[in-house]
Short mmCIF file of N, CA and C in Angstrom, two decimals:
data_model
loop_
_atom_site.label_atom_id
_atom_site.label_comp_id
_atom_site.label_asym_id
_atom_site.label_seq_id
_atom_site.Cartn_x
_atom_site.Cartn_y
_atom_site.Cartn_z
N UNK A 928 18.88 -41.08 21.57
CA UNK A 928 20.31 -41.16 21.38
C UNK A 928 20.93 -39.75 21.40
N UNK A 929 20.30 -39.02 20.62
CA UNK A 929 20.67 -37.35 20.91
C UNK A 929 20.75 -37.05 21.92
N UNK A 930 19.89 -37.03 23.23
CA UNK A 930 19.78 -36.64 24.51
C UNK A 930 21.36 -37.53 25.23
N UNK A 931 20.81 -38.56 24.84
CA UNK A 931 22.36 -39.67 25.80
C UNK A 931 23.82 -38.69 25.33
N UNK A 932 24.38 -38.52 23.90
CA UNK A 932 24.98 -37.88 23.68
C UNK A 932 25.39 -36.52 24.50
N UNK A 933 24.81 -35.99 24.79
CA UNK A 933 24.79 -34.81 25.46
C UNK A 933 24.89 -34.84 26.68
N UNK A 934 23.98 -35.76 27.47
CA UNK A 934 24.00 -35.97 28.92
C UNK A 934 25.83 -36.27 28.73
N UNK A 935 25.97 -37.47 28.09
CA UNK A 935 27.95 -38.23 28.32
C UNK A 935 28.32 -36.64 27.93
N UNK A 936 28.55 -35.72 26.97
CA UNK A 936 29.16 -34.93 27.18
C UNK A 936 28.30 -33.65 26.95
N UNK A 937 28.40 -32.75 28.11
CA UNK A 937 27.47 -31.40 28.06
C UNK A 937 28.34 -30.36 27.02
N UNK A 938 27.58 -29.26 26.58
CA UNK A 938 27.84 -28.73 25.60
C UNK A 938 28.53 -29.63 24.27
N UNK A 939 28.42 -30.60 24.18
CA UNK A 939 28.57 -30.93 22.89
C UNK A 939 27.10 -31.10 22.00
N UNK A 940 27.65 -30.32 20.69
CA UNK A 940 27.10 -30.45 19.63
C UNK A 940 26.71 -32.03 18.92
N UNK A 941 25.51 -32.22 19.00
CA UNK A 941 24.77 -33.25 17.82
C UNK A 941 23.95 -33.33 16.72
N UNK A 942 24.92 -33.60 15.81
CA UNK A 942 24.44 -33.39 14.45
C UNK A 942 23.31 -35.03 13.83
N UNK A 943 22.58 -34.41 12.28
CA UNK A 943 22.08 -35.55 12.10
C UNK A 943 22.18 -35.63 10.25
N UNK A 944 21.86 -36.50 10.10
CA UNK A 944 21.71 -36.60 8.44
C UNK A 944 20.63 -36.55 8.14
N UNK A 945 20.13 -36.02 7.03
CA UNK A 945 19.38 -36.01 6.52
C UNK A 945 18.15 -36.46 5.07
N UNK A 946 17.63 -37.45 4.68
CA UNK A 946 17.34 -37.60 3.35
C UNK A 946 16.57 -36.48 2.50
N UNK A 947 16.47 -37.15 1.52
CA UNK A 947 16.08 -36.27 1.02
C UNK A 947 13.73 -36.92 0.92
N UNK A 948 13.75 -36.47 2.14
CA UNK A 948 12.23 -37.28 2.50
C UNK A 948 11.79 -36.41 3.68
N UNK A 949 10.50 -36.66 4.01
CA UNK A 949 10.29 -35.57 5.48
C UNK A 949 11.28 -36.02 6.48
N UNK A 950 11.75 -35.01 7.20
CA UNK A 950 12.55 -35.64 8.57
C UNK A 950 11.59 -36.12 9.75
N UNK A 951 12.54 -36.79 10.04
CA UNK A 951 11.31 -37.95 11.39
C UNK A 951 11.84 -36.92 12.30
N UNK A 952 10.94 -36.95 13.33
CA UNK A 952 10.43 -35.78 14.36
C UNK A 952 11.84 -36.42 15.09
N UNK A 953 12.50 -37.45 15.74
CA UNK A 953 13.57 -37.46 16.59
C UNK A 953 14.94 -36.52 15.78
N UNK A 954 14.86 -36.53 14.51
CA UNK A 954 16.25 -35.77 14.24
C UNK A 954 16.26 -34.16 14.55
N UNK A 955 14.59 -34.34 14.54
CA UNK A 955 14.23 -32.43 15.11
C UNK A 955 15.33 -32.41 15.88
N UNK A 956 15.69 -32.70 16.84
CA UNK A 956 16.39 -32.42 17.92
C UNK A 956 17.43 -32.28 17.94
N UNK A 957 18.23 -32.47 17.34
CA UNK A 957 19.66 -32.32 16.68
C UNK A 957 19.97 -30.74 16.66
N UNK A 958 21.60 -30.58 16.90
CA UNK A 958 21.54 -29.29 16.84
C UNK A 958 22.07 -28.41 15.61
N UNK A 959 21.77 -29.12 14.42
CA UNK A 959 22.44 -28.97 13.44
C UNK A 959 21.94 -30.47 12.55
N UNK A 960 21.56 -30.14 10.76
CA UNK A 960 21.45 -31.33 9.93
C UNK A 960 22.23 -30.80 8.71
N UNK A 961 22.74 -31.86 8.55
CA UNK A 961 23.36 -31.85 6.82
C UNK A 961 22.57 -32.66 6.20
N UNK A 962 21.77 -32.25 4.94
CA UNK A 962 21.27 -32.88 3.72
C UNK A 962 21.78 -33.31 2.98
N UNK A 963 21.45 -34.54 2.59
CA UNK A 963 22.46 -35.45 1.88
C UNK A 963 22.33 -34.67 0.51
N UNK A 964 23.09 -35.14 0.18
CA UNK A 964 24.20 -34.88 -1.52
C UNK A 964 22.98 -34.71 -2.45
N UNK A 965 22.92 -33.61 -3.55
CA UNK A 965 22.00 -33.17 -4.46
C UNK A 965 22.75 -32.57 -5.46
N UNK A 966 22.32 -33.11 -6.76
CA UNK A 966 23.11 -32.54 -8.17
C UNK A 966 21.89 -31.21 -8.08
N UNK A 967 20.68 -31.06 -7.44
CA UNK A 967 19.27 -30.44 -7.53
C UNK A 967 19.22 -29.36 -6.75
N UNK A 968 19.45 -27.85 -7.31
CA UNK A 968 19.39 -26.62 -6.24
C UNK A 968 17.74 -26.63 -5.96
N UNK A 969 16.96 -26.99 -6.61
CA UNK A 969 15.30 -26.33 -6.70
C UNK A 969 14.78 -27.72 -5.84
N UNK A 970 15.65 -28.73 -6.04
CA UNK A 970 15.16 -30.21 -5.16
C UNK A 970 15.58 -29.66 -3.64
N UNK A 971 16.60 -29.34 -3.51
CA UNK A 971 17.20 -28.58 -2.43
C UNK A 971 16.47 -27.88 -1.56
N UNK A 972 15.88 -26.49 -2.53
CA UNK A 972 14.95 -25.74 -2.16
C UNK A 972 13.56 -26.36 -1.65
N UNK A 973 12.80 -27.39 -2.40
CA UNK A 973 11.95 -27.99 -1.87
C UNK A 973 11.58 -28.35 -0.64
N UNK A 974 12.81 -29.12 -0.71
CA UNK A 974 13.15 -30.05 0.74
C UNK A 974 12.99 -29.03 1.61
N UNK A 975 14.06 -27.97 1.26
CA UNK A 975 14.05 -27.04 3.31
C UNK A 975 13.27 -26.71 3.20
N UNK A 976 12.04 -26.12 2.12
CA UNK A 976 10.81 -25.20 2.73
C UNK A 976 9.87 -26.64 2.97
N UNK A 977 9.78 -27.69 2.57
CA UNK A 977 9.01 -29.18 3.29
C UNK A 977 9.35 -29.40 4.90
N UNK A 978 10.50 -28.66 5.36
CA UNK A 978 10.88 -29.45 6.09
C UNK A 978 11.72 -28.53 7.39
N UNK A 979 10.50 -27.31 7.74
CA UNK A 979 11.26 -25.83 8.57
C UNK A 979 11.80 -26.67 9.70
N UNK A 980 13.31 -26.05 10.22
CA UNK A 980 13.42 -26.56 11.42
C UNK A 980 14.40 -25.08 12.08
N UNK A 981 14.22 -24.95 13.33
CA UNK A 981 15.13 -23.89 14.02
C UNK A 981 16.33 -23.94 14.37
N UNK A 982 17.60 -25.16 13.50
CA UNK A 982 18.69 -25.35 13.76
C UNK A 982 19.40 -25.20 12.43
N UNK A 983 20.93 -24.56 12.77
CA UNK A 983 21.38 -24.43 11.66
C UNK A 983 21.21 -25.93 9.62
N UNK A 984 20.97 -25.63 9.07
CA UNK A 984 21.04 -27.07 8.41
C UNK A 984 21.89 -26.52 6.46
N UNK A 985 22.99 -27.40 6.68
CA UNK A 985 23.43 -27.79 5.35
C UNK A 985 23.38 -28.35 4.55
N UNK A 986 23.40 -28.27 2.99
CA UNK A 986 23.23 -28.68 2.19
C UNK A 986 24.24 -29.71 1.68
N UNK A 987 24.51 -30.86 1.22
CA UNK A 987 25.27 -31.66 0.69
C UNK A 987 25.50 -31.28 -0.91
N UNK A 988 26.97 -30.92 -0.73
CA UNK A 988 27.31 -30.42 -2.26
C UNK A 988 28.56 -31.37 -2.20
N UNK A 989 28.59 -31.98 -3.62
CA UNK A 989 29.57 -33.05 -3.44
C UNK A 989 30.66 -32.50 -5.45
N UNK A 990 31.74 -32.92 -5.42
CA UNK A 990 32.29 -32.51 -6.88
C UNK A 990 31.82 -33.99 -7.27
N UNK A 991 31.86 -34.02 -8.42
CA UNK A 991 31.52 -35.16 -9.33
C UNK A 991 33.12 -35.11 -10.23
N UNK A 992 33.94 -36.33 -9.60
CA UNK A 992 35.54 -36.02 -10.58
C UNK A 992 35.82 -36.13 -11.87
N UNK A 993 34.66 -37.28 -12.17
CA UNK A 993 34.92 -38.33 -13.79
C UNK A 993 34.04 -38.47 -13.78
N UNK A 994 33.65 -38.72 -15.23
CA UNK A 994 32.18 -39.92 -15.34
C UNK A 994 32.62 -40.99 -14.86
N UNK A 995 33.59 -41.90 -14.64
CA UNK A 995 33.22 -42.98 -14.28
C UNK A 995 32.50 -42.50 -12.66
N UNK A 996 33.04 -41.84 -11.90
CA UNK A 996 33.04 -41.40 -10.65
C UNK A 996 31.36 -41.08 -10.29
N UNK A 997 30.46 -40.88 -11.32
CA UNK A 997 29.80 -40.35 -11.21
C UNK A 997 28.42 -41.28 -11.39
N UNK A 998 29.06 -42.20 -12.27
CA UNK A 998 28.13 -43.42 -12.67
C UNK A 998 28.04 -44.78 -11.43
N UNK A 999 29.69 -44.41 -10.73
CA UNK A 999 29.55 -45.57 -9.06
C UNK A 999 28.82 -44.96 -8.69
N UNK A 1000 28.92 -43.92 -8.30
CA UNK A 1000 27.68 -42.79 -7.47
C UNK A 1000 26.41 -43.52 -7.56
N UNK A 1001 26.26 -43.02 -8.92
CA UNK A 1001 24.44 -43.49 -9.67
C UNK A 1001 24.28 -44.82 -8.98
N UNK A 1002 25.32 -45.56 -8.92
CA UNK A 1002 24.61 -47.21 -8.95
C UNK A 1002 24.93 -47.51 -7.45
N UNK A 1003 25.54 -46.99 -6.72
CA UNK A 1003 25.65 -47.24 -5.39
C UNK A 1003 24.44 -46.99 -4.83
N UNK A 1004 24.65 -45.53 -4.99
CA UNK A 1004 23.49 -44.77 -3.90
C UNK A 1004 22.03 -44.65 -4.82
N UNK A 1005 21.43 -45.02 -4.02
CA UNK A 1005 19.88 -45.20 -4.44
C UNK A 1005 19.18 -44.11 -4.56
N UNK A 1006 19.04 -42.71 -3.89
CA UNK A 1006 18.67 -41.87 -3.50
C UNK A 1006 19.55 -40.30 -4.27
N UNK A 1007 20.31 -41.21 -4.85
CA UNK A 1007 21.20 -40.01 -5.52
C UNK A 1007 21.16 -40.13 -6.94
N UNK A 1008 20.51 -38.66 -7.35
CA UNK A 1008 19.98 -38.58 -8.48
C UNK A 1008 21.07 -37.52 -9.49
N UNK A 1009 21.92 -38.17 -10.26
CA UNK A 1009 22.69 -37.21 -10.96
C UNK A 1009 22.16 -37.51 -12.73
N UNK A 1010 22.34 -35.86 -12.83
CA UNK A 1010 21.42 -35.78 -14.66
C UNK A 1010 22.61 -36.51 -15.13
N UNK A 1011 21.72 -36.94 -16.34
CA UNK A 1011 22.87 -37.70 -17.71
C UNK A 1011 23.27 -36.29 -18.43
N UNK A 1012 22.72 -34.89 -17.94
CA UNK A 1012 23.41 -33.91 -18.82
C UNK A 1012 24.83 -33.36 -17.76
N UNK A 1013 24.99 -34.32 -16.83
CA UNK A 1013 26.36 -33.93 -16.11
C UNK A 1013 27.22 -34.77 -16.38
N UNK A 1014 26.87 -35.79 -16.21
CA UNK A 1014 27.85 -37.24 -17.35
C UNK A 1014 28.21 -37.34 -18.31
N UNK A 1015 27.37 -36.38 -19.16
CA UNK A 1015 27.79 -36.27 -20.34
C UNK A 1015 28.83 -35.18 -20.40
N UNK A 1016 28.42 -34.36 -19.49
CA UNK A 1016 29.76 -32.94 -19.56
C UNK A 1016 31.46 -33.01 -18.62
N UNK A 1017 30.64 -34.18 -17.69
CA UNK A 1017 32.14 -34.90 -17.51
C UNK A 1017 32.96 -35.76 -18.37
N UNK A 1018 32.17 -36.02 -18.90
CA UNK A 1018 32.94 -37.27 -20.21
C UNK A 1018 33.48 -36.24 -20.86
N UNK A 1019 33.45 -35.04 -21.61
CA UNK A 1019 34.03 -34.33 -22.23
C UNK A 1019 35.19 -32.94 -21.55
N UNK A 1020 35.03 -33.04 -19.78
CA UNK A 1020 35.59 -31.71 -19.40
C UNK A 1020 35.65 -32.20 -17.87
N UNK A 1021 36.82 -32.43 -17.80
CA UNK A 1021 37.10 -33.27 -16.74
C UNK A 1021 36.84 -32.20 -15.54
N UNK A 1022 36.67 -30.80 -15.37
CA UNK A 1022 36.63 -29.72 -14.66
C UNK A 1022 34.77 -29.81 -14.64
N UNK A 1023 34.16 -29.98 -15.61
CA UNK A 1023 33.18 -29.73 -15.52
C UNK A 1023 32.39 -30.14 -13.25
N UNK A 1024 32.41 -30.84 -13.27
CA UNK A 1024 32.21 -31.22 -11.80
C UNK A 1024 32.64 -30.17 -10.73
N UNK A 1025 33.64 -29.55 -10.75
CA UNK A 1025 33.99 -28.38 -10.34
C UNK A 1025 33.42 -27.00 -10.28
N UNK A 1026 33.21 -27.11 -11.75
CA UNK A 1026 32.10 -25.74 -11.90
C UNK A 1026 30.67 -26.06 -11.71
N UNK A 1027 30.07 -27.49 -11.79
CA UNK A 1027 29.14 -27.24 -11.10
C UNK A 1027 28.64 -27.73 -9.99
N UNK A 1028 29.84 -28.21 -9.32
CA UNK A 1028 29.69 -27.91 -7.69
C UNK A 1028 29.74 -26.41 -7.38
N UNK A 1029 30.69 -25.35 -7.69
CA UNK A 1029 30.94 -24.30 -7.62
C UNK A 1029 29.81 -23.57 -7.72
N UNK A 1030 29.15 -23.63 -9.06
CA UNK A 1030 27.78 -22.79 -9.27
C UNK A 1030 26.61 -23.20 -8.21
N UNK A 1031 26.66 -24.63 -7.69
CA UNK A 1031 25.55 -24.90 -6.65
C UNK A 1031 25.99 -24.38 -5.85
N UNK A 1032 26.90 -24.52 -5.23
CA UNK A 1032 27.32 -23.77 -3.57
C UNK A 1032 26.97 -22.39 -3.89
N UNK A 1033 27.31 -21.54 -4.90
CA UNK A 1033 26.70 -19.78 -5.01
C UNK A 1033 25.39 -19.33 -4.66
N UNK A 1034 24.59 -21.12 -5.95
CA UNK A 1034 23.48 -20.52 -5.87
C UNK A 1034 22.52 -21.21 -4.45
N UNK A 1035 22.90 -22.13 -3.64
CA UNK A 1035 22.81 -22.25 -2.06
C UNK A 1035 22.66 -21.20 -1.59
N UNK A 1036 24.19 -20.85 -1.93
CA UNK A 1036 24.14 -19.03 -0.71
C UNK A 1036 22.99 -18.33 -0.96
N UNK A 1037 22.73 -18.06 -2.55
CA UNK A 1037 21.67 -17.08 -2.73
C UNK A 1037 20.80 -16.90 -2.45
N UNK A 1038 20.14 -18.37 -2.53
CA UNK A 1038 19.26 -18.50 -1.95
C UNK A 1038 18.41 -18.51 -0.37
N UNK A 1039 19.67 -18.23 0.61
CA UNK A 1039 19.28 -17.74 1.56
C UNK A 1039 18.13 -19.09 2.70
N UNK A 1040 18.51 -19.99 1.85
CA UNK A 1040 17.16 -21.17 2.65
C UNK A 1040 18.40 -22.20 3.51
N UNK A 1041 19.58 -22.05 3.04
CA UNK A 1041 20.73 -22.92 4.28
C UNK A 1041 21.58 -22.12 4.96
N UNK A 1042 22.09 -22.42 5.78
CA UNK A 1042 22.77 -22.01 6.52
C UNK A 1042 24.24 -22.00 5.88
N UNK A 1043 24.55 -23.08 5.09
CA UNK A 1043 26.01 -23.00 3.99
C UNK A 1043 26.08 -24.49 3.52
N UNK A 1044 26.94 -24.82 3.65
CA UNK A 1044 26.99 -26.10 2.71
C UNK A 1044 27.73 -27.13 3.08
N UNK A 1045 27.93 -28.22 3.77
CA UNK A 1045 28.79 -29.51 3.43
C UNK A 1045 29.55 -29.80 2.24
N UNK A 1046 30.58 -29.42 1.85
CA UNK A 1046 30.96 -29.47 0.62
C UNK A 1046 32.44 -30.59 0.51
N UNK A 1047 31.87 -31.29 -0.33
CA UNK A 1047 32.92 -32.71 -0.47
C UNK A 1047 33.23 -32.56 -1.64
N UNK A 1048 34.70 -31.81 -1.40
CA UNK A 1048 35.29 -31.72 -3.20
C UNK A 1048 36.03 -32.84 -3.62
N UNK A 1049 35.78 -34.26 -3.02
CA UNK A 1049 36.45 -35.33 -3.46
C UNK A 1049 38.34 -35.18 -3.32
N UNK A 1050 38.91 -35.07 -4.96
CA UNK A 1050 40.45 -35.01 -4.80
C UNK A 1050 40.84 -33.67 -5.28
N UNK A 1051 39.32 -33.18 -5.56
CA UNK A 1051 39.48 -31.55 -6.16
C UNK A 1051 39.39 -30.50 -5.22
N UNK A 1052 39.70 -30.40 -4.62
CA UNK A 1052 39.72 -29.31 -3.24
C UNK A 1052 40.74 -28.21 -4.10
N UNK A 1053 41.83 -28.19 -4.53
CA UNK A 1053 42.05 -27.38 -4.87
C UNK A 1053 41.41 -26.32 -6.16
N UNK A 1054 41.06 -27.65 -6.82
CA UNK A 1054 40.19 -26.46 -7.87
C UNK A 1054 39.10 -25.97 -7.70
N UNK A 1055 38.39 -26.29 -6.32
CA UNK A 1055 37.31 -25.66 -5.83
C UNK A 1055 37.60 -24.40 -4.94
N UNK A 1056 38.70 -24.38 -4.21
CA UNK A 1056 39.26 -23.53 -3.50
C UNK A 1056 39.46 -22.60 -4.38
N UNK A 1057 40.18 -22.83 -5.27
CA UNK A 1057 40.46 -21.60 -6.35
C UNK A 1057 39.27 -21.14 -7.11
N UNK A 1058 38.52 -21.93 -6.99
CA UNK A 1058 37.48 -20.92 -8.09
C UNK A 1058 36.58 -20.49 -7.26
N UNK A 1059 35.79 -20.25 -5.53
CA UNK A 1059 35.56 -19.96 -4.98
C UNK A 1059 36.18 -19.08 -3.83
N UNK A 1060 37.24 -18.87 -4.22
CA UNK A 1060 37.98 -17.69 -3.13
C UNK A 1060 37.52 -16.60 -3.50
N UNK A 1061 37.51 -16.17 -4.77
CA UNK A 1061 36.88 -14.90 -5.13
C UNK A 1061 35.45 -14.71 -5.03
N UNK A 1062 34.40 -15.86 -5.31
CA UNK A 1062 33.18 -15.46 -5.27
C UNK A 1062 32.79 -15.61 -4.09
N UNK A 1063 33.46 -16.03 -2.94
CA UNK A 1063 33.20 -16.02 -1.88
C UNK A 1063 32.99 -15.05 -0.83
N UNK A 1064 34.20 -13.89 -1.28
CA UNK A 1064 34.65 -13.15 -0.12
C UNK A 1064 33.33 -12.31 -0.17
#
């Protein structure tokens, strides 16, 4: 399907998703992967050194808005593992989700193992914008 993509249009870019599991040898081919959504920088880390590939690949950083927001999450997605010590700090600090989306995307960068990040600030884009303009530049 990657190849068909490309043949219908040349120079276009094909991306793939990623779990959080070995990648199956067809997504190798992709020219670019985003890793799905992780409350886990060191799960994160795992994964890309499990899983070398020679195309750019991002990390899925998502804000967490509310606890309720956070508990559909839990029960939707199967594969998505958020601590009860973030639920608990959303129940009390409605920002909390913010700062630690914020602190994962830093410590992403630091770490030097992605290329940058997929970042889904939900309805909080602005308070992520603002608290990352500075640690960004």
């Amino acid at each position: 399907m990657i190849e068909e993509a490309r043949a219908f249009s040349p120079g276009f870019k094909v991306g793939a998703a990623a779990g959080h599991r070995p990648l199956p040898a067809w997504k190798r081919a992709a020219d670019f992967l985003f890793v799905q959504v992780s409350f886990d920088v060191e799960a994160l880390l795992r994964w890309r050194e499990a899983n070398p590939v020679d195309v750019p690949v991002y990390a899925g950083v998502m804000v967490l808005a509310s606890e309720s927001h956070a508990r559909r999450l839990a029960g939707a997605i199967p594969d998505i593992a958020i601590p009860d010590s973030m639920i608990t700090a959303l129940a009390a600090d409605r920002m909390a989700g913010v700062e630690a989306a914020c602190e994962q995307v830093l410590a992403i960068r630091d770490s030097g193992a992605y290329d940058g990040v997929h970042l889904i600030p939900v309805a909080r884009y602005r308070d992520v914008e603002s608290r990352l303009a500075t640690e960004l530049r």
